[in-house]
XYZ file of N, CA and C in Angstrom:
771
model
N 0.893 -1.147 -0.140
C -0.042 -0.098 0.081
C 0.823 1.195 -0.103
N 1.740 1.281 0.609
C 2.865 2.235 0.700
C 3.474 2.712 -0.690
N 3.832 1.639 -1.362
C 4.124 2.221 -2.920
C 3.040 2.465 -3.499
N 1.847 2.119 -3.456
C 0.686 2.970 -4.353
C 0.503 4.183 -3.789
N 0.630 4.569 -2.480
C 0.665 5.813 -2.082
C 1.332 7.220 -2.535
N 2.301 6.462 -3.147
C 3.419 7.563 -4.137
C 3.212 7.669 -5.561
N 1.933 6.586 -5.992
C 1.578 6.940 -7.228
C 0.305 7.980 -7.370
N 0.308 8.270 -8.895
C -0.832 9.346 -8.945
C -2.007 8.633 -9.165
N -3.061 8.676 -8.368
C -4.136 7.971 -8.348
C -5.142 8.983 -8.825
N -6.289 8.039 -9.748
C -7.345 8.701 -10.374
C -8.659 7.742 -10.074
N -9.495 8.578 -9.641
C -11.019 7.953 -9.005
C -12.054 8.332 -10.069
N -12.656 7.131 -10.235
C -13.754 7.284 -11.285
C -15.015 6.817 -10.343
N -15.822 7.775 -10.465
C -17.171 7.416 -9.609
C -18.423 7.562 -10.450
N -19.397 6.214 -10.683
C -20.484 6.254 -11.501
C -21.594 7.043 -11.181
N -22.618 7.115 -11.869
C -24.175 7.670 -11.316
C -24.859 6.286 -10.851
N -25.711 6.589 -10.087
C -26.630 5.538 -9.444
C -27.518 6.107 -8.448
N -27.841 7.295 -8.212
C -28.562 7.721 -7.549
C -28.243 7.524 -5.805
N -29.206 7.464 -5.139
C -28.776 6.976 -3.587
C -27.844 6.213 -3.331
N -27.551 5.260 -4.172
C -26.270 4.056 -4.123
C -25.097 4.916 -4.358
N -25.162 6.078 -4.788
C -23.790 6.616 -4.737
C -23.251 7.148 -3.491
N -23.826 7.033 -2.271
C -23.369 7.120 -1.104
C -22.379 5.844 -0.883
N -22.368 5.044 -1.455
C -21.314 4.195 -1.497
C -19.924 4.564 -1.897
N -20.146 5.693 -2.818
C -18.671 6.424 -3.308
C -18.303 7.011 -1.844
N -18.954 7.717 -0.973
C -18.387 8.276 0.087
C -17.622 7.346 1.080
N -18.474 6.158 1.000
C -17.748 4.926 1.850
C -16.285 4.603 1.432
N -16.198 4.570 -0.057
C -14.969 4.380 -0.537
C -13.932 5.356 -0.244
N -14.296 6.618 -0.136
C -13.372 7.586 -0.246
C -12.966 7.725 1.408
N -14.147 7.400 2.202
C -13.469 7.017 3.680
C -12.312 6.014 3.622
N -12.602 4.772 3.132
C -11.845 3.592 3.260
C -10.641 4.063 2.789
N -10.185 4.632 1.632
C -9.188 5.173 0.876
C -8.477 5.929 1.904
N -9.122 6.830 2.600
C -8.456 7.898 3.456
C -7.909 7.174 4.745
N -8.504 5.897 5.325
C -8.020 5.327 6.250
C -6.931 4.459 5.838
N -6.603 4.205 4.535
C -5.618 3.325 3.764
C -4.313 4.137 3.600
N -4.728 5.542 3.797
C -3.567 6.489 3.264
C -3.597 6.726 1.809
N -4.837 6.613 1.169
C -4.515 7.014 -0.358
C -5.720 8.184 -0.533
N -4.826 8.834 -1.571
C -5.752 10.259 -1.906
C -5.809 10.112 -3.417
N -6.796 10.595 -4.195
C -6.611 10.722 -5.473
C -6.328 11.994 -5.919
N -5.622 12.263 -6.991
C -5.439 13.330 -7.388
C -6.044 13.786 -8.618
N -6.774 13.198 -9.000
C -7.722 13.416 -10.120
C -8.941 12.697 -10.189
N -10.068 13.301 -10.266
C -11.502 12.900 -9.959
C -12.470 13.123 -11.133
N -13.034 11.954 -11.362
C -14.290 11.983 -12.551
C -15.381 11.448 -12.212
N -16.502 12.038 -12.448
C -17.737 11.592 -11.870
C -18.811 11.735 -12.831
N -20.026 10.963 -12.997
C -21.031 11.011 -13.479
C -22.372 11.152 -12.634
N -23.418 12.208 -12.937
C -24.741 12.194 -11.959
C -24.249 12.305 -10.464
N -24.683 11.289 -9.787
C -24.442 11.355 -8.326
C -22.797 11.307 -8.073
N -22.204 10.852 -8.879
C -20.671 10.496 -8.748
C -19.856 11.848 -8.946
N -20.572 12.763 -9.917
C -20.183 14.087 -10.145
C -20.338 14.866 -8.791
N -21.295 14.815 -8.315
C -21.526 15.521 -6.520
C -20.794 15.138 -5.978
N -20.636 13.702 -5.733
C -19.645 13.317 -4.614
C -18.058 13.572 -4.995
N -17.931 13.387 -6.222
C -16.520 13.865 -6.739
C -16.282 15.440 -6.489
N -17.197 16.209 -6.649
C -17.000 17.509 -6.207
C -16.696 17.858 -4.794
N -17.490 17.317 -3.914
C -17.354 17.560 -2.630
C -16.120 16.968 -2.154
N -15.644 15.428 -2.558
C -14.235 15.510 -2.210
C -13.074 16.321 -3.038
N -13.181 16.792 -4.148
C -12.343 17.606 -4.562
C -12.291 18.872 -4.141
N -13.408 19.078 -3.329
C -13.455 20.486 -2.357
C -12.605 20.284 -1.045
N -12.442 18.951 -0.703
C -11.686 18.915 0.708
C -13.092 18.984 1.784
N -14.179 18.494 1.456
C -15.081 18.412 2.316
C -15.101 17.099 3.029
N -15.317 17.178 4.335
C -15.060 16.120 5.124
C -16.148 14.802 5.019
N -15.863 13.513 5.490
C -16.870 12.565 4.973
C -18.060 12.844 5.771
N -18.268 13.403 6.854
C -19.607 13.646 7.381
C -20.234 14.716 6.773
N -19.478 15.650 6.489
C -20.018 16.782 5.813
C -20.757 16.515 4.303
N -20.193 15.303 3.832
C -20.473 14.942 2.292
C -22.034 14.072 2.637
N -21.978 13.375 3.544
C -23.362 12.577 3.804
C -24.252 13.854 4.276
N -24.115 14.702 5.257
C -24.961 15.569 5.365
C -25.520 16.600 4.307
N -24.786 16.433 3.128
C -25.164 17.352 2.141
C -26.201 16.469 1.455
N -26.025 15.327 1.411
C -27.488 14.643 0.503
C -28.439 14.223 1.606
N -28.388 14.358 2.925
C -29.245 14.094 3.908
C -30.301 15.381 4.003
N -29.318 16.543 3.914
C -30.217 17.715 4.140
C -30.591 18.246 2.833
N -30.093 18.094 1.610
C -30.830 18.737 0.588
C -32.157 18.144 -0.024
N -32.947 18.807 -0.082
C -34.352 18.639 -0.189
C -34.790 17.779 -1.541
N -35.190 16.660 -1.487
C -35.391 15.873 -2.844
C -36.758 16.530 -3.227
N -37.701 16.287 -2.379
C -38.865 16.477 -2.958
C -39.665 17.842 -2.067
N -39.594 19.132 -2.736
C -40.097 20.297 -1.592
C -41.090 20.922 -2.520
N -42.145 21.022 -1.989
C -43.190 21.854 -2.932
C -42.786 23.111 -3.588
N -42.099 23.897 -3.070
C -41.811 24.908 -4.076
C -40.670 24.606 -4.923
N -40.093 23.494 -5.151
C -39.217 23.098 -6.280
C -40.091 22.539 -7.462
N -41.145 22.427 -7.245
C -41.940 21.815 -8.479
C -41.849 22.958 -9.556
N -41.453 21.904 -10.794
C -41.185 22.643 -12.139
C -42.494 23.127 -12.507
N -42.452 24.396 -13.079
C -43.703 25.148 -13.786
C -43.006 25.533 -14.982
N -43.557 25.183 -16.143
C -43.477 25.447 -17.423
C -42.124 24.875 -17.938
N -41.794 23.961 -17.447
C -40.446 23.290 -17.717
C -40.717 21.501 -17.759
N -39.894 20.863 -18.371
C -40.023 19.555 -18.429
C -39.416 18.994 -17.419
N -39.857 17.750 -16.609
C -39.235 17.536 -15.303
C -40.216 17.650 -14.140
N -40.246 17.002 -13.107
C -41.254 17.035 -11.912
C -40.583 18.020 -10.998
N -39.277 18.204 -10.738
C -38.652 19.133 -10.009
C -37.678 20.205 -10.855
N -37.666 21.478 -10.533
C -37.064 22.350 -11.013
C -35.666 22.451 -10.953
N -34.659 21.889 -11.247
C -33.267 21.826 -10.850
C -32.303 23.113 -10.589
N -32.884 24.196 -11.573
C -32.294 25.563 -11.022
C -32.448 25.833 -9.657
N -33.570 25.215 -8.917
C -33.931 25.705 -7.510
C -32.698 25.228 -6.683
N -32.143 24.398 -6.857
C -31.091 23.763 -6.051
C -29.782 24.466 -6.007
N -29.617 25.293 -7.009
C -28.477 26.218 -7.036
C -27.987 26.781 -5.821
N -29.098 27.362 -4.971
C -28.600 28.214 -3.729
C -28.158 27.000 -2.692
N -28.685 25.818 -2.514
C -28.308 24.840 -1.672
C -26.871 24.680 -1.968
N -26.399 24.452 -3.258
C -24.904 23.838 -3.856
C -24.291 25.098 -3.135
N -24.594 26.242 -3.416
C -23.691 27.600 -3.087
C -23.221 27.354 -1.633
N -24.145 26.670 -0.957
C -23.612 26.622 0.682
C -22.406 25.884 0.772
N -22.061 24.877 -0.066
C -20.926 24.027 -0.042
C -19.859 24.403 -1.059
N -20.404 24.962 -1.984
C -19.311 25.700 -3.141
C -19.298 27.256 -3.346
N -19.032 27.890 -2.506
C -19.137 29.335 -2.410
C -18.545 29.923 -3.442
N -17.340 29.460 -3.774
C -16.483 30.174 -4.973
C -17.176 29.789 -6.332
N -17.674 28.762 -6.614
C -18.445 28.381 -7.939
C -17.583 28.266 -8.802
N -16.450 27.667 -8.765
C -15.514 27.410 -10.030
C -14.663 26.280 -9.572
N -14.422 25.461 -10.746
C -13.410 24.236 -10.982
C -12.034 24.575 -10.434
N -11.752 25.942 -10.718
C -10.357 26.152 -10.390
C -10.008 26.422 -9.024
N -11.132 26.479 -8.295
C -10.908 26.707 -6.696
C -10.821 25.506 -5.939
N -11.234 24.010 -6.615
C -11.330 23.065 -5.823
C -9.824 22.540 -5.344
N -9.775 21.681 -4.775
C -8.450 21.066 -4.328
C -7.694 20.011 -4.993
N -8.753 19.419 -5.950
C -8.238 18.231 -6.847
C -8.726 18.683 -8.195
N -8.111 17.967 -9.020
C -8.751 18.210 -10.577
C -9.924 17.103 -10.568
N -10.937 18.022 -10.937
C -12.002 17.266 -11.215
C -12.910 17.490 -12.563
N -13.364 16.232 -13.023
C -13.984 16.046 -14.474
C -15.386 15.654 -14.242
N -16.325 16.340 -14.885
C -17.895 15.899 -14.665
C -18.304 15.843 -16.073
N -19.366 14.848 -16.352
C -19.900 14.602 -17.765
C -21.371 15.006 -17.506
N -21.939 15.866 -18.655
C -23.309 15.923 -18.712
C -23.711 15.566 -20.215
N -25.123 15.367 -20.510
C -25.713 15.186 -21.595
C -26.337 15.967 -22.316
N -25.856 16.509 -23.473
C -26.537 17.609 -24.251
C -27.852 16.997 -25.076
N -28.918 17.345 -24.544
C -30.124 16.622 -25.114
C -30.483 17.292 -26.555
N -30.011 18.316 -26.993
C -30.378 18.932 -28.094
C -29.343 18.291 -29.214
N -27.901 18.143 -28.853
C -27.092 17.305 -30.085
C -26.947 15.916 -29.911
N -27.477 15.465 -28.732
C -27.001 13.943 -28.316
C -26.055 13.622 -28.160
N -24.957 14.642 -27.352
C -23.617 14.416 -27.178
C -23.296 14.378 -25.956
N -22.312 13.828 -25.022
C -21.977 13.902 -24.046
C -20.918 15.174 -24.044
N -20.445 15.734 -22.683
C -19.850 16.688 -22.583
C -19.048 16.839 -21.262
N -17.681 16.711 -21.319
C -16.819 16.574 -20.095
C -16.509 18.290 -19.827
N -16.782 18.623 -18.440
C -16.452 19.883 -18.121
C -15.457 19.912 -16.893
N -14.499 20.521 -17.066
C -13.245 20.819 -15.954
C -12.903 22.060 -15.848
N -13.573 23.061 -16.316
C -13.103 24.403 -15.988
C -14.375 25.476 -15.728
N -14.010 26.397 -15.359
C -15.016 27.440 -15.181
C -16.078 27.213 -14.069
N -17.218 27.694 -14.354
C -18.415 27.722 -13.456
C -18.641 26.368 -13.147
N -18.926 26.038 -11.807
C -18.814 24.657 -11.206
C -20.244 24.006 -11.044
N -21.172 24.641 -10.677
C -22.480 24.396 -10.217
C -23.475 24.079 -10.861
N -23.420 24.891 -12.118
C -24.433 24.522 -13.456
C -23.970 23.161 -13.758
N -22.777 22.605 -14.155
C -22.409 21.632 -14.547
C -22.706 20.563 -13.820
N -22.840 20.848 -12.313
C -22.915 19.702 -11.331
C -24.370 19.148 -11.570
N -25.390 20.368 -11.498
C -26.738 20.096 -11.494
C -26.846 19.425 -12.634
N -26.465 20.064 -13.674
C -27.046 19.142 -15.076
C -26.403 17.788 -15.015
N -25.105 17.384 -14.403
C -24.687 16.050 -14.761
C -25.616 15.113 -13.778
N -26.359 15.787 -12.705
C -27.174 15.058 -11.913
C -28.675 14.951 -12.134
N -29.241 15.821 -13.106
C -30.551 15.921 -13.598
C -31.036 14.911 -14.311
N -31.432 14.020 -13.189
C -32.100 12.614 -13.884
C -33.654 12.643 -14.259
N -33.670 12.720 -15.864
C -35.130 12.755 -16.293
C -36.043 11.396 -15.871
N -37.333 11.507 -15.493
C -38.047 12.739 -15.772
C -38.326 13.560 -14.522
N -37.260 13.011 -13.370
C -37.712 13.850 -11.895
C -36.968 15.150 -12.022
N -35.968 15.337 -12.821
C -35.402 16.680 -12.652
C -35.439 17.422 -14.098
N -35.852 18.798 -14.042
C -35.747 19.297 -15.292
C -34.171 19.613 -15.719
N -33.914 19.621 -17.272
C -32.715 19.949 -17.689
C -32.348 21.215 -17.444
N -31.120 21.552 -17.538
C -30.201 22.585 -17.192
C -29.652 23.508 -18.298
N -30.074 24.426 -18.468
C -29.190 25.495 -19.488
C -27.936 25.927 -19.181
N -27.230 25.319 -19.751
C -25.649 25.947 -19.954
C -24.981 26.173 -21.064
N -24.749 27.104 -21.218
C -23.726 27.661 -22.432
C -24.850 27.528 -23.814
N -26.034 27.856 -23.422
C -26.976 27.987 -24.527
C -27.469 26.572 -25.222
N -27.298 25.535 -24.461
C -27.943 24.185 -24.742
C -28.743 23.862 -23.259
N -29.544 22.742 -23.718
C -29.843 22.111 -22.553
C -29.333 20.729 -22.085
N -28.837 20.571 -20.881
C -28.167 19.504 -20.436
C -28.890 18.557 -19.373
N -28.735 17.432 -19.170
C -29.304 16.606 -18.100
C -28.200 15.409 -17.799
N -28.853 14.588 -17.098
C -27.764 13.550 -16.527
C -26.840 12.888 -17.233
N -25.743 12.880 -16.729
C -24.367 12.453 -17.630
C -24.430 11.079 -17.853
N -25.200 10.210 -16.768
C -25.286 8.704 -17.058
C -26.106 8.599 -18.164
N -26.759 9.217 -19.011
C -27.543 8.998 -19.874
C -26.637 8.159 -20.983
N -25.708 9.057 -21.146
C -24.468 8.682 -22.502
C -23.143 8.199 -21.715
N -22.839 8.451 -20.418
C -21.566 8.022 -20.036
C -21.726 7.944 -18.413
N -21.994 6.809 -18.338
C -22.188 6.777 -16.559
C -20.864 6.211 -15.860
N -19.856 5.905 -16.532
C -18.718 5.754 -16.015
C -17.438 6.406 -16.880
N -17.147 7.851 -16.362
C -16.243 8.517 -17.116
C -15.057 8.308 -16.944
N -14.449 7.266 -17.555
C -13.073 6.846 -17.352
C -12.226 7.830 -18.222
N -12.754 8.297 -19.187
C -11.760 8.638 -20.250
C -10.880 9.756 -19.787
N -11.245 10.873 -19.166
C -10.406 11.922 -18.608
C -9.291 11.535 -17.647
N -9.290 10.180 -17.050
C -8.699 9.890 -16.118
C -7.310 8.858 -16.721
N -7.785 8.026 -17.457
C -6.861 6.718 -17.624
C -5.673 7.127 -18.125
N -5.257 8.251 -18.923
C -3.955 8.332 -19.308
C -3.273 9.389 -18.497
N -3.792 9.838 -17.620
C -3.390 10.939 -16.893
C -2.717 10.526 -15.319
N -2.975 9.094 -15.081
C -2.783 8.744 -13.745
C -2.016 7.539 -13.867
N -1.171 6.789 -12.601
C -0.644 5.656 -12.621
C -1.402 4.538 -12.105
N -2.691 5.034 -11.286
C -3.235 3.848 -10.923
C -4.835 4.225 -11.053
N -5.811 3.705 -11.264
C -7.136 3.940 -11.441
C -7.923 3.291 -10.446
N -8.685 4.098 -9.465
C -9.483 3.344 -8.767
C -11.015 3.585 -9.099
N -11.819 2.679 -9.583
C -13.299 3.005 -10.056
C -14.427 2.552 -9.103
N -15.104 3.301 -8.772
C -16.131 2.965 -7.894
C -17.661 2.820 -8.810
N -17.905 1.789 -8.890
C -19.504 1.449 -9.766
C -20.355 1.253 -8.942
N -21.623 1.953 -8.710
C -22.847 1.644 -8.075
C -23.730 1.202 -8.637
N -23.554 1.305 -10.006
C -24.611 0.886 -11.167
C -24.462 -0.526 -11.604
N -24.830 -1.156 -10.436
C -24.279 -2.615 -10.615
C -25.184 -3.648 -11.212
N -25.051 -4.743 -11.598
C -26.288 -5.768 -11.998
C -25.877 -6.954 -11.343
N -26.525 -7.491 -10.280
C -26.354 -8.291 -9.484
C -27.461 -9.570 -9.998
N -27.414 -11.030 -9.698
C -28.567 -11.687 -10.106
C -29.900 -11.479 -9.344
N -30.873 -11.758 -10.020
C -32.299 -11.038 -9.631
C -33.265 -12.388 -9.701
N -34.063 -12.352 -8.751
C -34.751 -13.267 -8.597
C -36.237 -13.038 -9.568
N -36.788 -14.101 -10.120
C -37.953 -13.510 -10.759
C -39.158 -13.034 -9.936
N -39.283 -13.140 -8.937
C -40.087 -12.502 -7.923
C -39.933 -10.950 -7.815
N -38.671 -10.534 -7.953
C -38.489 -9.227 -8.304
C -38.846 -8.481 -9.553
N -39.248 -9.280 -10.536
C -39.663 -8.739 -11.791
C -41.099 -8.939 -11.969
N -41.919 -8.311 -11.184
C -43.500 -8.653 -11.266
C -44.379 -7.491 -11.900
N -43.749 -6.507 -11.985
C -44.461 -5.302 -12.492
C -43.851 -4.261 -13.459
N -44.335 -3.513 -14.100
C -43.639 -2.802 -15.232
C -42.624 -2.014 -14.721
N -42.651 -1.572 -13.759
C -41.449 -0.605 -13.026
C -40.062 -1.398 -12.569
N -40.640 -2.771 -12.054
C -39.419 -3.345 -11.711
C -38.643 -3.778 -13.178
N -39.507 -4.212 -14.005
C -38.919 -4.465 -15.283
C -38.227 -3.528 -16.220
N -38.750 -2.140 -16.112
C -37.866 -1.111 -16.711
C -36.556 -0.785 -15.887
N -36.726 -0.826 -14.704
C -35.646 -0.638 -13.807
C -34.411 -1.565 -14.113
N -34.844 -2.781 -14.330
C -33.733 -4.120 -14.488
C -33.160 -3.681 -15.900
N -34.035 -3.476 -17.021
C -33.482 -3.181 -18.387
C -32.662 -2.164 -18.575
N -32.943 -1.072 -17.608
C -32.183 -0.091 -17.681
C -31.023 -0.031 -17.049
N -30.907 -0.963 -16.075
C -29.444 -1.336 -15.325
C -28.580 -2.129 -16.122
N -29.443 -3.040 -16.844
C -28.536 -3.981 -17.692
C -27.949 -3.210 -18.881
N -28.696 -2.339 -19.480
C -28.221 -1.461 -20.703
C -26.979 -0.572 -20.126
N -27.139 0.259 -19.113
C -26.169 0.884 -18.867
C -24.754 0.100 -18.060
N -24.956 -1.110 -17.375
C -23.951 -2.039 -17.403
C -23.191 -2.450 -18.616
N -24.109 -2.892 -19.615
C -23.438 -3.209 -20.604
C -22.391 -2.267 -21.398
N -23.222 -1.156 -21.467
C -22.093 -0.045 -22.173
C -20.842 0.391 -21.601
N -21.128 0.488 -20.250
C -19.794 0.644 -19.372
C -18.998 -0.563 -19.057
N -19.225 -1.638 -19.373
C -18.395 -2.859 -18.618
C -17.119 -2.810 -19.083
N -16.881 -2.403 -20.403
C -15.347 -2.765 -20.831
C -14.532 -1.568 -20.042
N -14.961 -0.194 -19.957
C -14.423 0.565 -19.234
C -14.343 0.330 -17.752
N -15.096 -0.124 -17.121
C -15.125 -0.620 -15.525
C -13.701 -1.734 -15.767
N -13.714 -2.660 -16.531
C -12.887 -3.462 -16.491
C -11.343 -2.914 -16.551
N -11.409 -1.761 -17.174
C -9.879 -1.188 -17.553
C -9.323 -0.643 -16.321
N -9.892 -0.494 -15.110
C -9.346 0.067 -13.867
C -8.475 -0.845 -13.208
N -7.686 -0.389 -12.337
C -6.756 -1.130 -11.560
C -7.368 -1.615 -10.510
N -8.386 -1.173 -10.094
C -8.987 -1.535 -8.939
C -10.630 -1.236 -8.907
N -11.412 -2.213 -9.016
C -12.895 -2.076 -9.038
C -13.557 -2.020 -8.037
N -14.340 -1.307 -7.209
C -15.017 -1.595 -6.357
C -16.702 -1.366 -6.533
N -17.408 -2.805 -6.588
C -18.736 -2.518 -7.275
C -19.628 -3.459 -6.368
N -20.192 -3.089 -5.305
C -20.908 -4.023 -4.327
C -22.135 -4.438 -4.650
N -22.366 -5.620 -4.800
C -23.748 -6.436 -5.580
C -24.791 -5.997 -4.669
N -24.609 -5.857 -3.469
C -25.760 -5.870 -2.558
C -26.436 -4.420 -2.551
N -25.865 -3.505 -3.494
C -26.272 -2.011 -3.626
C -27.703 -2.181 -4.413
N -27.627 -3.069 -5.109
C -29.024 -3.341 -6.297
C -30.453 -3.362 -5.343
N -30.224 -3.762 -4.167
C -31.550 -3.774 -3.393
C -31.640 -2.358 -2.808
N -30.816 -1.534 -3.010
C -31.328 -0.006 -2.598
C -31.907 0.764 -3.837
N -32.988 1.663 -3.774
C -33.647 2.059 -4.663
C -32.835 3.543 -5.110
N -32.793 3.685 -6.377
C -31.910 4.978 -6.593
C -32.470 6.488 -6.023
N -33.846 6.444 -5.595
C -34.297 7.606 -5.143
C -34.630 7.335 -3.767
N -34.189 6.243 -2.699
C -34.720 5.877 -1.973
C -33.720 6.494 -0.899
N -34.040 7.719 -0.180
C -33.160 8.630 0.785
C -32.845 7.692 2.198
N -33.991 6.742 2.335
C -33.653 5.957 3.467
C -32.412 5.001 3.341
N -32.130 4.853 2.031
C -30.810 3.810 1.996
C -29.282 4.408 1.953
N -29.502 5.751 2.517
C -28.285 6.657 2.347
C -27.043 6.116 3.178
N -27.400 5.946 4.455
C -26.348 5.347 5.728
C -26.114 3.840 5.146
N -26.862 3.026 4.764
C -26.846 1.508 4.405
C -25.838 1.620 3.036
N -26.135 2.388 1.800
C -25.216 2.347 0.828
C -23.977 3.012 1.316
N -23.846 3.750 2.145
C -22.458 4.257 2.800
C -21.735 3.484 3.184
N -22.420 2.362 4.172
C -21.854 1.440 5.045
C -21.292 0.498 3.994
N -22.179 0.024 3.079
C -21.916 -0.988 1.808
C -20.664 -0.822 1.214
N -20.466 0.762 0.870
C -19.378 1.049 -0.084
C -18.185 1.018 0.900
N -17.987 1.640 2.190
C -16.972 1.434 2.900
C -16.489 0.097 3.075
N -17.326 -0.924 3.602
C -16.824 -2.242 4.213
C -16.445 -3.182 2.573
N -17.023 -2.776 1.619
C -16.556 -3.424 0.356
C -15.224 -2.934 -0.248
N -14.986 -1.362 0.029
C -13.732 -0.917 -0.286
C -12.516 -1.506 0.667
N -12.912 -1.434 1.936
C -11.890 -1.772 2.948
C -11.416 -3.441 2.519
N -12.346 -4.364 2.105
C -12.098 -5.756 1.992
C -11.189 -5.548 0.483
N -11.317 -4.880 -0.420
C -10.765 -4.788 -1.450
C -8.942 -4.164 -1.208
N -9.224 -3.255 -0.637
C -7.743 -2.347 -0.421
C -6.917 -3.634 0.779
N -7.487 -4.079 1.580
C -6.943 -5.012 2.225
C -6.020 -6.130 1.329
N -6.803 -6.590 0.378
C -6.359 -7.588 -0.670
C -5.121 -6.884 -1.294
N -5.348 -5.568 -1.507
C -4.404 -5.039 -2.653
C -3.277 -4.816 -1.884
N -3.110 -4.577 -0.393
C -1.795 -4.377 0.429
C -1.268 -5.790 0.922
N -2.023 -6.871 0.584
C -1.426 -8.232 0.948
C -0.430 -8.812 0.009
């Protein structure tokens, strides 16, 4: 582990809603093993966790950010925009944690990805204004409205790139990948309605698209038990965090042996 701590480490954080709290557990484990990433890339919730990490936010404050940020609030209801909730309303919440609102003021290099809905393209962002790109990367349709950024409408980065390895791979010596959009074996009793079926098919598609990139990481942490936590289930925050922490500790112990 000591030899690894001398290398330049990159950290890739996938999308996956509340399951992304496992990323915070991974970061906690890394810190306990004396490991710090110098370069971070994230998509959707991975972009948010990555930004907090790059900002030097303590672990407990990272969890507090997700616990205290109102997911459903009556005055956040979207009016005249597609999406149930108006993503722009969250800007003031984010400013509490990112008062400087710029990539350049972060303590680590950060890359986030968002999806340009008009052009059908992914966009990597690592410079300039911070909060708008973070909101865009995490704006999961149809729950959250798209975000207007530099003249175009952007939404969840995970639509086109749920595991953004690209900005990291060639810039570091060792890549740690935390993937919370996992595909565990599922019993047919969990596929009894259209919603469950849609969730399973979407999960399979996302995993298939990103599987080869995940395999290219030097260390991959993807706890299968996360699949039992709903992507919008706020009650699963602590559980997902604990699962990520325990899984990362086991992986890192193996690495050091």
